[in-house]
Coordinates of C-alpha atoms in Angstrom, one line a residue:
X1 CA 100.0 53.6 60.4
X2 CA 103.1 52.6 58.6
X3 CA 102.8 55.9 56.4
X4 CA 103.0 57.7 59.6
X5 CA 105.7 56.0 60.5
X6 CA 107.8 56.8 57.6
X7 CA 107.2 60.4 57.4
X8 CA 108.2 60.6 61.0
X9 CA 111.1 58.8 59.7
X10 CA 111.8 61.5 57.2
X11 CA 111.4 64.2 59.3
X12 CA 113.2 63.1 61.7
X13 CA 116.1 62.3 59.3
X14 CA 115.9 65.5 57.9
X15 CA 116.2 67.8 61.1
X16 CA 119.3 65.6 62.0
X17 CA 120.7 66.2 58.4
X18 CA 120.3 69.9 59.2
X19 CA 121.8 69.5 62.3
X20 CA 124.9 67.9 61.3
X21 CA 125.5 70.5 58.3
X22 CA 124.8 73.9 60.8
X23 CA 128.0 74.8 62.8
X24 CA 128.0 74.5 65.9
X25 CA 129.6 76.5 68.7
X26 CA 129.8 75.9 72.5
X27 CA 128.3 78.4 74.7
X28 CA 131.1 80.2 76.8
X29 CA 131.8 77.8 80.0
X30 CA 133.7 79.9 83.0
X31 CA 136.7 78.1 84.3
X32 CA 137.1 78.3 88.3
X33 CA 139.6 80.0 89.8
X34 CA 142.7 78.9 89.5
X35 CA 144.4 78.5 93.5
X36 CA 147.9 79.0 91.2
X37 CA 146.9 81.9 89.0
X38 CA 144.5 83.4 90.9
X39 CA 142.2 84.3 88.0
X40 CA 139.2 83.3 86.0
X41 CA 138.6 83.0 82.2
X42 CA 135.8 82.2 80.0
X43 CA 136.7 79.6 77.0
X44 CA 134.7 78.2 74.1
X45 CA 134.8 75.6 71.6
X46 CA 133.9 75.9 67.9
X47 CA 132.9 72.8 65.9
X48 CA 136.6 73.0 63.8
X49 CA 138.6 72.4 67.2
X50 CA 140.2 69.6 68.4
X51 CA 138.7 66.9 70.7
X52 CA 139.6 68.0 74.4
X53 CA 140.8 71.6 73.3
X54 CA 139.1 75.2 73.8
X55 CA 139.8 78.7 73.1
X56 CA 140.0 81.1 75.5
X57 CA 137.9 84.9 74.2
X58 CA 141.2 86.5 73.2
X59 CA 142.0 83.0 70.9
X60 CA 144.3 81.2 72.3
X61 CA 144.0 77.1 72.6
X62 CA 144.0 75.8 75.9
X63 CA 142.8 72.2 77.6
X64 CA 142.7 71.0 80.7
X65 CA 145.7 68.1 81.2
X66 CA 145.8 65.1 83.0
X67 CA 146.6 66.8 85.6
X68 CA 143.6 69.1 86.0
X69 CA 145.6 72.3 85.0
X70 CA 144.8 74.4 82.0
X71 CA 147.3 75.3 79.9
X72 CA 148.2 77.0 76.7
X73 CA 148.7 74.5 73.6
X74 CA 151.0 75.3 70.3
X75 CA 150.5 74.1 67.0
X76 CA 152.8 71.5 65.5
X77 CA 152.1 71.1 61.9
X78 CA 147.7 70.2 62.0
X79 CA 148.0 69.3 65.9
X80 CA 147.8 71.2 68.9
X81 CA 150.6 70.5 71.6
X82 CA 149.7 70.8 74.9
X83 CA 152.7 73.4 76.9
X84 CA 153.7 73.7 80.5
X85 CA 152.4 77.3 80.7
X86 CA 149.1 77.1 83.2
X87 CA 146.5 79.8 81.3
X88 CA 146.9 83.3 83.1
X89 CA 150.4 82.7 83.9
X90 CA 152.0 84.6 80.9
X91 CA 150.7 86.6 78.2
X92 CA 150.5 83.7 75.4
X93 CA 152.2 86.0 72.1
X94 CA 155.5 87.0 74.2
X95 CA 155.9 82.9 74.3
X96 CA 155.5 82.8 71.3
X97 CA 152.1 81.0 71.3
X98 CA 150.0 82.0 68.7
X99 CA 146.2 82.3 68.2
X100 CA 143.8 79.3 66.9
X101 CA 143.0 80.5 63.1
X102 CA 139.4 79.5 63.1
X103 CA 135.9 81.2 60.8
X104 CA 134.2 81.3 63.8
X105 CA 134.7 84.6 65.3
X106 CA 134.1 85.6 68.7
X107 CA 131.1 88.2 68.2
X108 CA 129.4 84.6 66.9
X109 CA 129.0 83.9 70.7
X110 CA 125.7 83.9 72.4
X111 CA 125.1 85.1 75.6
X112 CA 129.0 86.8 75.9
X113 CA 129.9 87.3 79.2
X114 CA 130.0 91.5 80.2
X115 CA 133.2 92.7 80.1
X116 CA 133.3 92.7 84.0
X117 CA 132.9 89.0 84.0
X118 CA 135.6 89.0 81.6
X119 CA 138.0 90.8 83.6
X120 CA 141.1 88.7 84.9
X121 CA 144.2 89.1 86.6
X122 CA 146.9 88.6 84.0
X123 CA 150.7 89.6 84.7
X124 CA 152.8 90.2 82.0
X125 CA 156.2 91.6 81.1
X126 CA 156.3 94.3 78.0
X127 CA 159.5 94.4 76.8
X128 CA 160.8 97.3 74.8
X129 CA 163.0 96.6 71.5
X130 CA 166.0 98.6 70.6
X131 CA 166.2 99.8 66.5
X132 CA 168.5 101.8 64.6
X133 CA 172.1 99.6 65.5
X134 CA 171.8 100.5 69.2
X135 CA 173.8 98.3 71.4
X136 CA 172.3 97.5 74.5
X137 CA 173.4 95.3 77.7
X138 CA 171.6 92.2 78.1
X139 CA 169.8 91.1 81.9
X140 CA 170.7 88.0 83.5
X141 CA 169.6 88.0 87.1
X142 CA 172.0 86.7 89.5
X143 CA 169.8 83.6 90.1
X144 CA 170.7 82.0 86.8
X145 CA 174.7 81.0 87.7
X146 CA 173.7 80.4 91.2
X147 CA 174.1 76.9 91.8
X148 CA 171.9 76.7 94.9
X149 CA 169.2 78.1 92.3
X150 CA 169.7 76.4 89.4
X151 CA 169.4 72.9 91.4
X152 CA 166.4 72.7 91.4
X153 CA 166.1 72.0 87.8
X154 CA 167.3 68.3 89.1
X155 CA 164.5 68.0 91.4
X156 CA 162.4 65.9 89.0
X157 CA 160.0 63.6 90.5
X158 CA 160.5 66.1 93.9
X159 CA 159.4 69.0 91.8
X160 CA 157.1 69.5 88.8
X161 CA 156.1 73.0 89.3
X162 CA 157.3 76.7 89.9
X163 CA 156.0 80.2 90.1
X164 CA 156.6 83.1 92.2
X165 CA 154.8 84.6 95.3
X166 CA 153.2 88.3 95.1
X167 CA 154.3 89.0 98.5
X168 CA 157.3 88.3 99.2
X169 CA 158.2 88.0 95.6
X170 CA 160.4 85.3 95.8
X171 CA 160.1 81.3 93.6
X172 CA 158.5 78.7 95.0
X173 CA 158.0 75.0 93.6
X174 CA 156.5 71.9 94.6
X175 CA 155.1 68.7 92.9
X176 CA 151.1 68.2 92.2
X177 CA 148.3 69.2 93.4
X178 CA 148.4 67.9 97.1
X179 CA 152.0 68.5 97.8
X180 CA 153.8 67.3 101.1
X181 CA 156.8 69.8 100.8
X182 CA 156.8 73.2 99.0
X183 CA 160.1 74.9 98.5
X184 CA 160.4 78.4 98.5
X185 CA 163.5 80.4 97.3
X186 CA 164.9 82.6 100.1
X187 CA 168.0 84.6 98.6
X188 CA 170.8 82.0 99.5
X189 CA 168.8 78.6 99.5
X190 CA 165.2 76.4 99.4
X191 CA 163.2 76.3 102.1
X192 CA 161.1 73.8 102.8
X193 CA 157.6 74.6 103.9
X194 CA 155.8 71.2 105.7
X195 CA 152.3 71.2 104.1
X196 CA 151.3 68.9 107.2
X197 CA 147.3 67.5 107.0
X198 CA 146.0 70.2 104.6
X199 CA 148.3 69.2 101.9
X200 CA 147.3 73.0 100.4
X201 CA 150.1 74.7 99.0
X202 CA 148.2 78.3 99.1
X203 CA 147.0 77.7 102.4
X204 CA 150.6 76.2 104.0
X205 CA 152.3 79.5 102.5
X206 CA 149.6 81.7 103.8
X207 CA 150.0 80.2 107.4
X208 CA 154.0 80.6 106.9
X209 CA 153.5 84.2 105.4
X210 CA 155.4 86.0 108.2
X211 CA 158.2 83.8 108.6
X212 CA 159.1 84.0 104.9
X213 CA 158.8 87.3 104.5
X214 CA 161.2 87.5 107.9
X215 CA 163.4 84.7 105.7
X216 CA 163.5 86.7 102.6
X217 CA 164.0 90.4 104.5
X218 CA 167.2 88.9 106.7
X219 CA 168.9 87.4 103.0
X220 CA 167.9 90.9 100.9
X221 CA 167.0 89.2 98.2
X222 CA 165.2 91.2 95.6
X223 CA 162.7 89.9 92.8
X224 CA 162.3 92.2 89.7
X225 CA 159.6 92.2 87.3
X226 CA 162.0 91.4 84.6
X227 CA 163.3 88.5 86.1
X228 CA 159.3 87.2 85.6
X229 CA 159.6 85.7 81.8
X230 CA 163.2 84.5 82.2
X231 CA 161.9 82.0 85.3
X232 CA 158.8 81.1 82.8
X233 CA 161.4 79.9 80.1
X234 CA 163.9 77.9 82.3
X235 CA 160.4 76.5 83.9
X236 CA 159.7 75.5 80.2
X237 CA 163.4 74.2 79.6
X238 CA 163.4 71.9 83.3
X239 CA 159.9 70.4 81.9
X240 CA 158.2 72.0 84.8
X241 CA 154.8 73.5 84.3
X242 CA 154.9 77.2 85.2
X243 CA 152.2 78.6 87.4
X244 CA 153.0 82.3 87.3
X245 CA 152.3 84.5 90.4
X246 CA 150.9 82.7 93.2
X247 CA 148.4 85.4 95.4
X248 CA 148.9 84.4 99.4
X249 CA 149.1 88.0 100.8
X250 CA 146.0 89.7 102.1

């Protein structure tokens, strides 16, 4: 009987040995929809990755924080640094985020999604670069040296979040998850939108839709496309976490 035990014993030692020396690779989890981004994404985690942190299928690092967002992560030297860009709501290489260097590719994946359950709704700004000694004039959207805008930027503890609604395309901002206030961006000041019992920042905008686009019509203010990636690095420079396009228009 003791024989039996020991060669259990060994067997049992040696499928854990095999275990331990065998890669492993996480199967791909689907991340909800984000209310903010209004996307989904697939990530995965091979065994070379950090505790907490995933990649996303195109290979960029991402984790959820502590406060329930995912976001983007940079490399500082052998760690990953969590960022204030929410995943979906830039396209990582134009902030200069750069892709987790790992030997487990992709194609090692079982059970990949299809590429419809890959699909996702990810703005982005291309930018085109000028070569051969051409002078060219730079943007700076009136926004930036108004001081009515640029307030809010001293709205810490008030504030620790900012995107921009798809229709109308204006900034909005508001602090956690379950705000009280929301302040949306109206061409000549913030507005504050009252949340009231659902504390839902998708859902108070949505019943609000009408007046603010009323607000926004009356001030003829316009939002441009370029003016997307300049918000997203003053978002990064106030600390705030940016959130991208915010989908309340049906």
């Amino acid at each position: 009987m003791a024989r039996k035990i020991f060669a259990v014993i060994l067997i049992l030692t040696a499928l854990c040995s095999e275990a331990i020396a065998t890669r492993y690779i996480t199967e791909p989890l689907l991340v909800p929809e984000s209310p903010y981004a209004g996307m989904t994404f697939y990530v995965y985690r091979p065994y070379n990755m950090p505790k907490n942190w995933y990649i996303t299928l195109d290979g960029y690092p991402v984790r959820k924080n502590d406060d329930g967002m995912w976001v983007y992560g940079t490399a500082e030297g052998p760690n990953l640094v969590a960022t204030n860009y929410v995943v979906g709501s830039i396209v990582p290489s134009t902030a200069g985020i750069t892709k987790w260097v790992s030997d487990v590719q992709v194609s090692e994946l079982r059970k990949l999604p299809t590429a419809e359950m890959l699909e996702v709704r990810q703005k982005g700004f291309t930018r085109s670069q000028m070569s051969g000694g051409k002078s060219y004039s730079t943007y700076i959207p009136d926004w930036t040296v108004n001081p009515a805008f640029m307030s809010i930027g001293n709205w810490k503890g008030t504030v620790d979040r900012i995107g921009v609604l798809d229709n109308p395309a204006v900034p909005v901002a508001w602090a956690g998850s379950t705000p009280r206030v929301i302040y949306v961006w109206t061409g000549s000041q913030w507005h504050q939108v009252d949340t009231g019992e659902s504390r839902s920042a998708v859902r108070s905008l949505r019943r609000k839709y009408m007046e603010l686009k009323r607000l926004v019509r009356d001030s003829g203010f316009q939002w441009y496309a370029q003016d997307m990636p300049i918000l997203a690095q003053q978002a990064k420079a106030w600390g705030y976490y940016w959130i991208g396009e915010i989908h309340i228009s049906k």
